[in-house]
PDB file of C-alpha atoms in Angstrom:
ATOM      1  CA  UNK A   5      82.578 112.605  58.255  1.00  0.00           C
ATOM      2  CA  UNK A   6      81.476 114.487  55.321  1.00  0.00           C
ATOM      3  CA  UNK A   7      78.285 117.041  55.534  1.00  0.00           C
ATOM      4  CA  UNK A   8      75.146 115.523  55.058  1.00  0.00           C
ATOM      5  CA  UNK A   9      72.386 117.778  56.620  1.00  0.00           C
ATOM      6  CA  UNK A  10      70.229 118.359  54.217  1.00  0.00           C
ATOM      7  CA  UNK A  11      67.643 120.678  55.108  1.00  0.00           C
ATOM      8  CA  UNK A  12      65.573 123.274  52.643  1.00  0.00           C
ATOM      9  CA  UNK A  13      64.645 125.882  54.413  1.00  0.00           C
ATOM     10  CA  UNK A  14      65.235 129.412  52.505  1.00  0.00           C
ATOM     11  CA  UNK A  15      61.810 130.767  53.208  1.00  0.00           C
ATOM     12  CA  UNK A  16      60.140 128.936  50.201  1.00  0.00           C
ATOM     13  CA  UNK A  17      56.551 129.895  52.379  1.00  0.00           C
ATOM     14  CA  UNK A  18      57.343 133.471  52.444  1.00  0.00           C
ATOM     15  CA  UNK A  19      56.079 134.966  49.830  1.00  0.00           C
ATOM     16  CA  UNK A  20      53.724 137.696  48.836  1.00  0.00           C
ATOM     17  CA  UNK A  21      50.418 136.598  49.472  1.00  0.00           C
ATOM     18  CA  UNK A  22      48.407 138.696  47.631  1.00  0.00           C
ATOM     19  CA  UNK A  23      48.907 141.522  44.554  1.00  0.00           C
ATOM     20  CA  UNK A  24      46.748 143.738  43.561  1.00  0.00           C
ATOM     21  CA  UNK A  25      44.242 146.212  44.653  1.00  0.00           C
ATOM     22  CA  UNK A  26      40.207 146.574  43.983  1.00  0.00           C
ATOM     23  CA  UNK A  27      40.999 147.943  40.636  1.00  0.00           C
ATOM     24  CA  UNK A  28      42.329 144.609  39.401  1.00  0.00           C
ATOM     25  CA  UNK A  29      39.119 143.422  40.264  1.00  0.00           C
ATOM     26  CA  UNK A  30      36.624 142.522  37.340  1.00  0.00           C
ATOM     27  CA  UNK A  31      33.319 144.720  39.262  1.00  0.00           C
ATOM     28  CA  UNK A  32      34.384 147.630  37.578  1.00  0.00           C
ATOM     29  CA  UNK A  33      31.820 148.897  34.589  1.00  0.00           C
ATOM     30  CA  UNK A  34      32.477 147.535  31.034  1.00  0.00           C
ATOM     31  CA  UNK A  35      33.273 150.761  30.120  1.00  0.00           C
ATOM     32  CA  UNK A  36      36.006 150.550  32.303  1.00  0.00           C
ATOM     33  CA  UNK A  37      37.891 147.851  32.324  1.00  0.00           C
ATOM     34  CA  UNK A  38      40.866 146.714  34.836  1.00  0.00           C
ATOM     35  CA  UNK A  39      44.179 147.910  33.930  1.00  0.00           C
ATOM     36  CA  UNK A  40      46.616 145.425  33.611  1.00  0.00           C
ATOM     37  CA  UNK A  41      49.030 144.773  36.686  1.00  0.00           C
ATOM     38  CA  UNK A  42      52.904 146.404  36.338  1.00  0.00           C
ATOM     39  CA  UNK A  43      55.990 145.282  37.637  1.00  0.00           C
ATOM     40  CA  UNK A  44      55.606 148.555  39.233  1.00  0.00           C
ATOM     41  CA  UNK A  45      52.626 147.401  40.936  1.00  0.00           C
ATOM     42  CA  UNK A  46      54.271 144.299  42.147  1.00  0.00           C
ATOM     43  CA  UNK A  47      57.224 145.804  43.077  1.00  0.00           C
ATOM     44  CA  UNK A  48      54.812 148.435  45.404  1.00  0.00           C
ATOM     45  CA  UNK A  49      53.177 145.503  46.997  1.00  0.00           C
ATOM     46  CA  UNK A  50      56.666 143.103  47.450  1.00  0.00           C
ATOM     47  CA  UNK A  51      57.903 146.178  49.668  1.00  0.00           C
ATOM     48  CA  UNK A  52      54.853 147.428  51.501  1.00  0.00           C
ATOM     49  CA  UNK A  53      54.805 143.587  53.011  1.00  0.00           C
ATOM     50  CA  UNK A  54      58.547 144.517  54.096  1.00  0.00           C
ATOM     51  CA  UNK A  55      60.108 140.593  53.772  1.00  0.00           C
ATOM     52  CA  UNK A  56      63.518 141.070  54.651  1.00  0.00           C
ATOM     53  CA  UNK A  57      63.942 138.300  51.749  1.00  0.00           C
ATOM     54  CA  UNK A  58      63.227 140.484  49.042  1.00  0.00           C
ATOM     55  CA  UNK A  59      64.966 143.429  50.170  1.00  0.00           C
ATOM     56  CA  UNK A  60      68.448 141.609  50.522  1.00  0.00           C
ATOM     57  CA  UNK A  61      67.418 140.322  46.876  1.00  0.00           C
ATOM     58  CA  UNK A  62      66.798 143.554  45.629  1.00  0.00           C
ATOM     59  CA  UNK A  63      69.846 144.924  47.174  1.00  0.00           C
ATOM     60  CA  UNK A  64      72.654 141.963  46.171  1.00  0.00           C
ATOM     61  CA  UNK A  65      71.012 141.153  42.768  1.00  0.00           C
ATOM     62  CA  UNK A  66      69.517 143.798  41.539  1.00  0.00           C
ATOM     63  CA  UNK A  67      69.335 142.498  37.977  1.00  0.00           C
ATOM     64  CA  UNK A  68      67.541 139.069  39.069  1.00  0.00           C
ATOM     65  CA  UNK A  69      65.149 141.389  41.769  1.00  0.00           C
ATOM     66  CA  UNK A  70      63.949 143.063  38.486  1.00  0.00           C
ATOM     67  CA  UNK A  71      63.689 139.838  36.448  1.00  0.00           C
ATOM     68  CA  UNK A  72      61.881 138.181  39.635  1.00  0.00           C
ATOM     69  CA  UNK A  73      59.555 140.910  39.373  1.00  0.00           C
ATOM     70  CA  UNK A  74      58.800 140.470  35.416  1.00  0.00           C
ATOM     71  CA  UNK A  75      57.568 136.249  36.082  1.00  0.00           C
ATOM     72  CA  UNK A  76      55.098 137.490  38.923  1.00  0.00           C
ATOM     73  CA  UNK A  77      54.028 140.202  37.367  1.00  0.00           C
ATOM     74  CA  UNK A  78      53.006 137.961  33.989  1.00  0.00           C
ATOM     75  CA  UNK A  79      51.667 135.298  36.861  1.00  0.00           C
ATOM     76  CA  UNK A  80      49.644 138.252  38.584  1.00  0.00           C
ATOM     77  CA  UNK A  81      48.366 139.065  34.578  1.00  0.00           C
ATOM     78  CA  UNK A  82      46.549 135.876  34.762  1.00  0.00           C
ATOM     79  CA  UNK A  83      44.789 136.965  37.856  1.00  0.00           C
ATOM     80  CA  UNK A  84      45.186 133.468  39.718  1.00  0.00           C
ATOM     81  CA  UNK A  85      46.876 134.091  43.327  1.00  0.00           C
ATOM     82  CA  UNK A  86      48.254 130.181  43.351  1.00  0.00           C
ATOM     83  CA  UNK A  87      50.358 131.410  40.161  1.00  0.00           C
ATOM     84  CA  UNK A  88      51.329 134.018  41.981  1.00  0.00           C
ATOM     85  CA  UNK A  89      52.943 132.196  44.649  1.00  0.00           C
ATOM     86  CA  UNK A  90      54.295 129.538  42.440  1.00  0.00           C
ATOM     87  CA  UNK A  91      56.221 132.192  40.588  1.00  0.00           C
ATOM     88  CA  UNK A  92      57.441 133.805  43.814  1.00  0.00           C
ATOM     89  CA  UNK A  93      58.560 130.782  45.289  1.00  0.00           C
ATOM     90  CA  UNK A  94      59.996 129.368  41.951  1.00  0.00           C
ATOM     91  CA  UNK A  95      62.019 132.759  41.196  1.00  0.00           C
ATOM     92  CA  UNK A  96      63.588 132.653  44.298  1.00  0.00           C
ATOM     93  CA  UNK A  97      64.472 128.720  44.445  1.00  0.00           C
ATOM     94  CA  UNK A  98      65.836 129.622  41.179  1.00  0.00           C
ATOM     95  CA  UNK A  99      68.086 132.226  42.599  1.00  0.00           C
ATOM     96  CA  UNK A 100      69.050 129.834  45.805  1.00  0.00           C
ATOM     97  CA  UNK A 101      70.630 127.189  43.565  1.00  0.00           C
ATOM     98  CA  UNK A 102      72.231 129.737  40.921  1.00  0.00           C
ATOM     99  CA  UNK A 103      74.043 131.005  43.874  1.00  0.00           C
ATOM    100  CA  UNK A 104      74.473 128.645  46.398  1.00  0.00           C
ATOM    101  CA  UNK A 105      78.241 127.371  44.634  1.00  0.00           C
ATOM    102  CA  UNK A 106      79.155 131.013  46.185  1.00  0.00           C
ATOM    103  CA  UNK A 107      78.943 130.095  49.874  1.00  0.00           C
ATOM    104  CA  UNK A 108      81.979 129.029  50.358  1.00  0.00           C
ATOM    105  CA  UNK A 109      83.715 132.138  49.564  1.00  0.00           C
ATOM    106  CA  UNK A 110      81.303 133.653  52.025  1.00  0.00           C
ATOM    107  CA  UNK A 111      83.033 135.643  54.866  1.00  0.00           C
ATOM    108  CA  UNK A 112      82.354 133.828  58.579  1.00  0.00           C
ATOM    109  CA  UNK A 113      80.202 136.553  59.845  1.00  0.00           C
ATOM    110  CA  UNK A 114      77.495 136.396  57.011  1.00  0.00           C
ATOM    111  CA  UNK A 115      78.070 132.160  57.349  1.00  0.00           C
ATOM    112  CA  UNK A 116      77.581 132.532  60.746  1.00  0.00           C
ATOM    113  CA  UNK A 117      74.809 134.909  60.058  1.00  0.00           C
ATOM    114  CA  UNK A 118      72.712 132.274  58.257  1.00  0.00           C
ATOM    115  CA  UNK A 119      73.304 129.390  60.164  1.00  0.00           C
ATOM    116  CA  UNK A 120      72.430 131.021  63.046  1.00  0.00           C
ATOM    117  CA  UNK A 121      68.811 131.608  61.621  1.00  0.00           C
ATOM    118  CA  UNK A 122      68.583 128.155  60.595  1.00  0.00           C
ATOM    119  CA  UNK A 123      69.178 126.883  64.006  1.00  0.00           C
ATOM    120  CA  UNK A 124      66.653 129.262  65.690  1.00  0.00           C
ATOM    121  CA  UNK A 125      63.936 128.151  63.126  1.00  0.00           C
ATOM    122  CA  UNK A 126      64.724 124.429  63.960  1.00  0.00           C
ATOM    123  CA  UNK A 127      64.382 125.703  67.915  1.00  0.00           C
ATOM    124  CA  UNK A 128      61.362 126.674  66.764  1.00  0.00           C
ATOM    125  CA  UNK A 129      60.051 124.013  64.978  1.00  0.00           C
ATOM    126  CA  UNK A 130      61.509 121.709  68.008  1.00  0.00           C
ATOM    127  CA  UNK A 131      59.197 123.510  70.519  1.00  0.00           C
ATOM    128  CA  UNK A 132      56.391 123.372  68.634  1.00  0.00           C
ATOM    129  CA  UNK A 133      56.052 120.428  66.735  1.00  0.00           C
ATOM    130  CA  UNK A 134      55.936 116.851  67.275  1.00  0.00           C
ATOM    131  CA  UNK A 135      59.382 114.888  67.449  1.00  0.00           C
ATOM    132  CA  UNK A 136      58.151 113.807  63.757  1.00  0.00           C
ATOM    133  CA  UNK A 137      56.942 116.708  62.016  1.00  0.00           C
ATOM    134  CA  UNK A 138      60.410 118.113  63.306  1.00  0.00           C
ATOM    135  CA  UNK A 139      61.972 114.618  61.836  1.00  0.00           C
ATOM    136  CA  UNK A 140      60.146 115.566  58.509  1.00  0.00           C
ATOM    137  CA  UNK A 141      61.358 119.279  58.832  1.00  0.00           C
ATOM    138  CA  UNK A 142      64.702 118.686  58.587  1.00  0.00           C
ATOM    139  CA  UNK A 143      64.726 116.534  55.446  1.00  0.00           C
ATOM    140  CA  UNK A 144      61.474 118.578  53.195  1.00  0.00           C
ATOM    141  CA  UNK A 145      61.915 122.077  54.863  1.00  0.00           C
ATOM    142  CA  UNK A 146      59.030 124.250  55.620  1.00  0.00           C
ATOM    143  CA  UNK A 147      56.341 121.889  53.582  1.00  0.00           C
ATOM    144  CA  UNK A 148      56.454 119.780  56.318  1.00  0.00           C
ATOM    145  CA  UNK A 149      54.406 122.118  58.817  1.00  0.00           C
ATOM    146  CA  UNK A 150      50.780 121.645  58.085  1.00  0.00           C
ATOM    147  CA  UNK A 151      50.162 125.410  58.966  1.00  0.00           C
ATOM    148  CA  UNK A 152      52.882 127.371  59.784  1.00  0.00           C
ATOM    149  CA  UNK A 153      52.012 130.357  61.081  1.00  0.00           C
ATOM    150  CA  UNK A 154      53.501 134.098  61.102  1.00  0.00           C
ATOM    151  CA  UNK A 155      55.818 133.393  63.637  1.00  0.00           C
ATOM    152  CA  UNK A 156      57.502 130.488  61.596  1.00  0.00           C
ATOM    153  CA  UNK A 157      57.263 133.038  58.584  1.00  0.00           C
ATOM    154  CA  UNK A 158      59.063 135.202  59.911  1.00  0.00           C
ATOM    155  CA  UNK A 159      61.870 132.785  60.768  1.00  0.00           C
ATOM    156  CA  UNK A 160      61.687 131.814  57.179  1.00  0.00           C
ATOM    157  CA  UNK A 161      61.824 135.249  56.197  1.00  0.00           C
ATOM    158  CA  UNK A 162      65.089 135.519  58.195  1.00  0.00           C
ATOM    159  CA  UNK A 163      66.397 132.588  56.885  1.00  0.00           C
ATOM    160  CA  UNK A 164      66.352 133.593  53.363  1.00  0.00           C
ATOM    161  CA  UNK A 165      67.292 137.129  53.871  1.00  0.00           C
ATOM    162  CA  UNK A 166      70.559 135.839  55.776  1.00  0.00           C
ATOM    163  CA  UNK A 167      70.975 133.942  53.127  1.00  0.00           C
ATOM    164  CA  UNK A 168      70.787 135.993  50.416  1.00  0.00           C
ATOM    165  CA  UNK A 169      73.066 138.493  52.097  1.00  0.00           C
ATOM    166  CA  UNK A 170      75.700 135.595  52.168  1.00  0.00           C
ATOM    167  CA  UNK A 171      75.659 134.771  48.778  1.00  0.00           C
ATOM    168  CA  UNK A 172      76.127 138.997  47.645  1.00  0.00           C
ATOM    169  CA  UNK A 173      78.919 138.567  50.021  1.00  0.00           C
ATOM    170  CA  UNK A 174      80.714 135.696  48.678  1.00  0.00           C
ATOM    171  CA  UNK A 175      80.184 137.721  45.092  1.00  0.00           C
ATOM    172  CA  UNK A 176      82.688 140.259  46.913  1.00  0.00           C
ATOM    173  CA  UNK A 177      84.729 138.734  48.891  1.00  0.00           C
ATOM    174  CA  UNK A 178      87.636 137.441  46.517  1.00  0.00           C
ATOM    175  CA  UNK A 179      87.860 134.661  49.515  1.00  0.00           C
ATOM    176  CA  UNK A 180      88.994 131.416  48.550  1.00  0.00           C
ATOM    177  CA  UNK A 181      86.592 128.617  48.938  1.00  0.00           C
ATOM    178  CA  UNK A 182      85.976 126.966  52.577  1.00  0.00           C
ATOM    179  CA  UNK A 183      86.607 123.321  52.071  1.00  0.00           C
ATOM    180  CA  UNK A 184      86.677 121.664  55.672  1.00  0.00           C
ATOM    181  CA  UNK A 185      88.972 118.935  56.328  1.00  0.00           C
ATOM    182  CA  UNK A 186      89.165 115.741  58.079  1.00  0.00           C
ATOM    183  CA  UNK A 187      90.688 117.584  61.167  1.00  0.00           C
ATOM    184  CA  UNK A 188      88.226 119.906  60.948  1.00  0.00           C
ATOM    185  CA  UNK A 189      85.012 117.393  61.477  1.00  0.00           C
ATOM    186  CA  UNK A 190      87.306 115.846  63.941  1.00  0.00           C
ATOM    187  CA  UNK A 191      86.973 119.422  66.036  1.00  0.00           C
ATOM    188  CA  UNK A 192      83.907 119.807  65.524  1.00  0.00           C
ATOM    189  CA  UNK A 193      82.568 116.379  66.495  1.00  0.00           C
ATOM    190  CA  UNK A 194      85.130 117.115  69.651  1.00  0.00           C
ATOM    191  CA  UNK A 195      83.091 120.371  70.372  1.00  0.00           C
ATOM    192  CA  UNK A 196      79.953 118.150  69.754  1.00  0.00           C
ATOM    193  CA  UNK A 197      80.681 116.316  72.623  1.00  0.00           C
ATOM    194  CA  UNK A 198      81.748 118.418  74.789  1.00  0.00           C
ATOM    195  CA  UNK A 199      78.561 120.171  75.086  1.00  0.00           C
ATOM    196  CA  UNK A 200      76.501 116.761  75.348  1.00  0.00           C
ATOM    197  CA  UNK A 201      76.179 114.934  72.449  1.00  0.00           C
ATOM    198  CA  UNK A 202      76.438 111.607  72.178  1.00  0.00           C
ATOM    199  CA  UNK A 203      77.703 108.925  69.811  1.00  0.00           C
ATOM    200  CA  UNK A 204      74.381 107.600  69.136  1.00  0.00           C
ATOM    201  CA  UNK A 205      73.420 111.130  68.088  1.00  0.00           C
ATOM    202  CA  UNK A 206      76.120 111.721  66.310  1.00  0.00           C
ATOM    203  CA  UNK A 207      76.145 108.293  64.295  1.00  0.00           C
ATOM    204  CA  UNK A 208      72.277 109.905  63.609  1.00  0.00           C
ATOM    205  CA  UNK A 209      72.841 113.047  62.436  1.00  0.00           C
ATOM    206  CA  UNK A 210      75.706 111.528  60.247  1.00  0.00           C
ATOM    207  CA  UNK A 211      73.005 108.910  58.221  1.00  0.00           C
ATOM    208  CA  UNK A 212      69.922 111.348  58.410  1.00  0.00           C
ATOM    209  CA  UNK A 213      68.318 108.455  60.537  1.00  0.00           C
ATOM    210  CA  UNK A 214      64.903 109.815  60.562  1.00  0.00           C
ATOM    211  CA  UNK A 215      63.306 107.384  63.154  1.00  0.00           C
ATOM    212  CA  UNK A 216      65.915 108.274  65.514  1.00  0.00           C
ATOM    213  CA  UNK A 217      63.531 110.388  67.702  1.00  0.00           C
ATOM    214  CA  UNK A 218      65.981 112.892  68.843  1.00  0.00           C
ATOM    215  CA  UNK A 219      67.174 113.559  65.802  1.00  0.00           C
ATOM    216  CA  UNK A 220      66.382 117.374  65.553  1.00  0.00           C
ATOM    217  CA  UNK A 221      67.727 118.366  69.222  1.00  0.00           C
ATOM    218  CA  UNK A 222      71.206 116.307  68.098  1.00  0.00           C
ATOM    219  CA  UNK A 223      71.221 118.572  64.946  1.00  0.00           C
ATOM    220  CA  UNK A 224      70.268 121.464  66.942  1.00  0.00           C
ATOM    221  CA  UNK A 225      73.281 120.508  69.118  1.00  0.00           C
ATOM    222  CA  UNK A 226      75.359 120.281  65.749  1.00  0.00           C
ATOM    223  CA  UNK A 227      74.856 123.471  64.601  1.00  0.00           C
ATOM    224  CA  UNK A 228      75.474 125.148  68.244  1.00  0.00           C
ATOM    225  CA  UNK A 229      78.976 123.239  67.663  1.00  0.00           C
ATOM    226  CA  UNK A 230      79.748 124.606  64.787  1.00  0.00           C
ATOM    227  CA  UNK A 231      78.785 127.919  65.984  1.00  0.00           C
ATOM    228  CA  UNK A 232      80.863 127.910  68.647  1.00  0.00           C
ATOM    229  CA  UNK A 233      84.014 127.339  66.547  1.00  0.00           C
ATOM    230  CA  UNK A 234      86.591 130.303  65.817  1.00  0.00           C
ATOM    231  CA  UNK A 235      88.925 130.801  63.404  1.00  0.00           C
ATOM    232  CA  UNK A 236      89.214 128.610  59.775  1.00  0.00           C
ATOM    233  CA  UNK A 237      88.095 125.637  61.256  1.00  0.00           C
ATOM    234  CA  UNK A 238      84.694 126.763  62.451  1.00  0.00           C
ATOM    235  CA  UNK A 239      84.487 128.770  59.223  1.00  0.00           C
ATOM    236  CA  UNK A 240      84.865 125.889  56.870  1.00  0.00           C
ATOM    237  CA  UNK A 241      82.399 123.627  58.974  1.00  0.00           C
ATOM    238  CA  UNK A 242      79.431 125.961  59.441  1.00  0.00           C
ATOM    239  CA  UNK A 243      79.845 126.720  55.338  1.00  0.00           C
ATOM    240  CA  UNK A 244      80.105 123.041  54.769  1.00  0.00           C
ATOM    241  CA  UNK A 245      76.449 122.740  56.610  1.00  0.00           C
ATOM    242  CA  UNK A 246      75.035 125.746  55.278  1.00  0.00           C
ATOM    243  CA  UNK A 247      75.947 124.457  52.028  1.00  0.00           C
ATOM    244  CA  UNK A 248      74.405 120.938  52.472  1.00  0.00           C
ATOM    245  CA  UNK A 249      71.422 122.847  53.477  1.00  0.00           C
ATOM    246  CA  UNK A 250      70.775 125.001  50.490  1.00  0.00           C
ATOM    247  CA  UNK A 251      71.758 122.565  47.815  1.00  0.00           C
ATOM    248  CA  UNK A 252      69.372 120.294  49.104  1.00  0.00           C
TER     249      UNK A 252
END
């Protein structure tokens, strides 16, 4: 079994929403005419919205925090919000796949960290969303709610905070790289099964079927596997999903 879950879900959605105050406004008098916005500005408004994203950004990756800030703050020059929040989200997909090869020199507890988040989103999703939508959530992410709503953000948020901790952690860790092998899918599929999942489930989640309909409570299932697992075994598995996830 090799790992083929891929879901993109590293709080794309959660973004700042909107920068800049009245004074960027054009009703001010001729003689007075908007200043232009700073990275300063930007920066102000990024942390009074407190997204745990951002903050483990600013913290691992300083460097790229300040060069995320220097794209929105040329998109927020242009005054158009949907620039905005194309440069947000773009900066920060940017970032995901410049350091997702990392994960797998991620310690356990930060892996465990993130997957964790991951499953509670798709929990989430699961309860509130049609067997479908939830289908369509695990293979385009987020973009697949219609209107996701702060609740859901804030899972995203989580998500990509977790995740971003995880990859400053790998940076550090001198670890080598989680590969998982053949005995270890082997355990896991074992664990799989022991806490109900079936083959027909398991055959699912291993081809992305998306008109199996229980498709997202057998990966939920998966991931509570994984989680479950202890020592290098468990810690090359739930790497080897979180992995699949990201890249997608």
């Amino acid at each position: 079994m090799v790992a083929v879950i891929p879901v993109s879900i590293i709080g794309a959605d959660v973004m700042p929403t909107m920068f800049g105050g009245g004074r960027h406004h054009h009703h001010q008098s001729v003689e007075m005419p908007p200043q232009p916005v700073t990275t300063a500005d930007i920066d102000a408004e990024i942390r009074k919205q407190d997204l745990q994203i951002f903050e483990a950004i600013a913290r691992e990756f300083p460097d790229d925090y300040d060069a995320m800030l220097r794209k929105i703050t040329a998109a927020a020059q242009t005054g158009n919000q949907t620039e905005v929040r194309n440069a947000s989200r773009q900066a920060v997909a940017d970032l995901r796949h410049r350091y997702a090869p990392l994960l797998p020199s991620a310690p356990d507890s930060n892996v465990s960290e993130a997957l964790s988040a991951q499953l509670d989103m798709l929990n989430h999703v699961m309860a509130r969303e049609t067997p479908t939508t939830c289908n369509n959530y695990l293979r385009n992410g987020p973009d697949a709610i219609s209107a996701p709503g702060h609740d859901f953000r804030a899972d995203l948020d989580r998500i990509g905070a977790t995740l971003f901790r995880a990859f400053g952690a790998a940076k550090r860790s001198g670890l080598p790289a989680a590969v998982p092998s053949d005995q270890d899918w082997s355990l896991v599929a074992d664990v799989f099964t022991k806490i109900g999942g079936t083959p027909a489930e398991m055959e699912a989640i291993s081809n992305i079927n998306q008109n199996f309909p229980g498709l997202c409570p057998a990966m939920a299932k998966f991931y509570e596997a994984a989680l479950v697992m202890h020592g290098e075994p468990g810690w090359h598995i739930k790497t080897a999903l979180l992995l699949a996830i990201v890249e997608n």
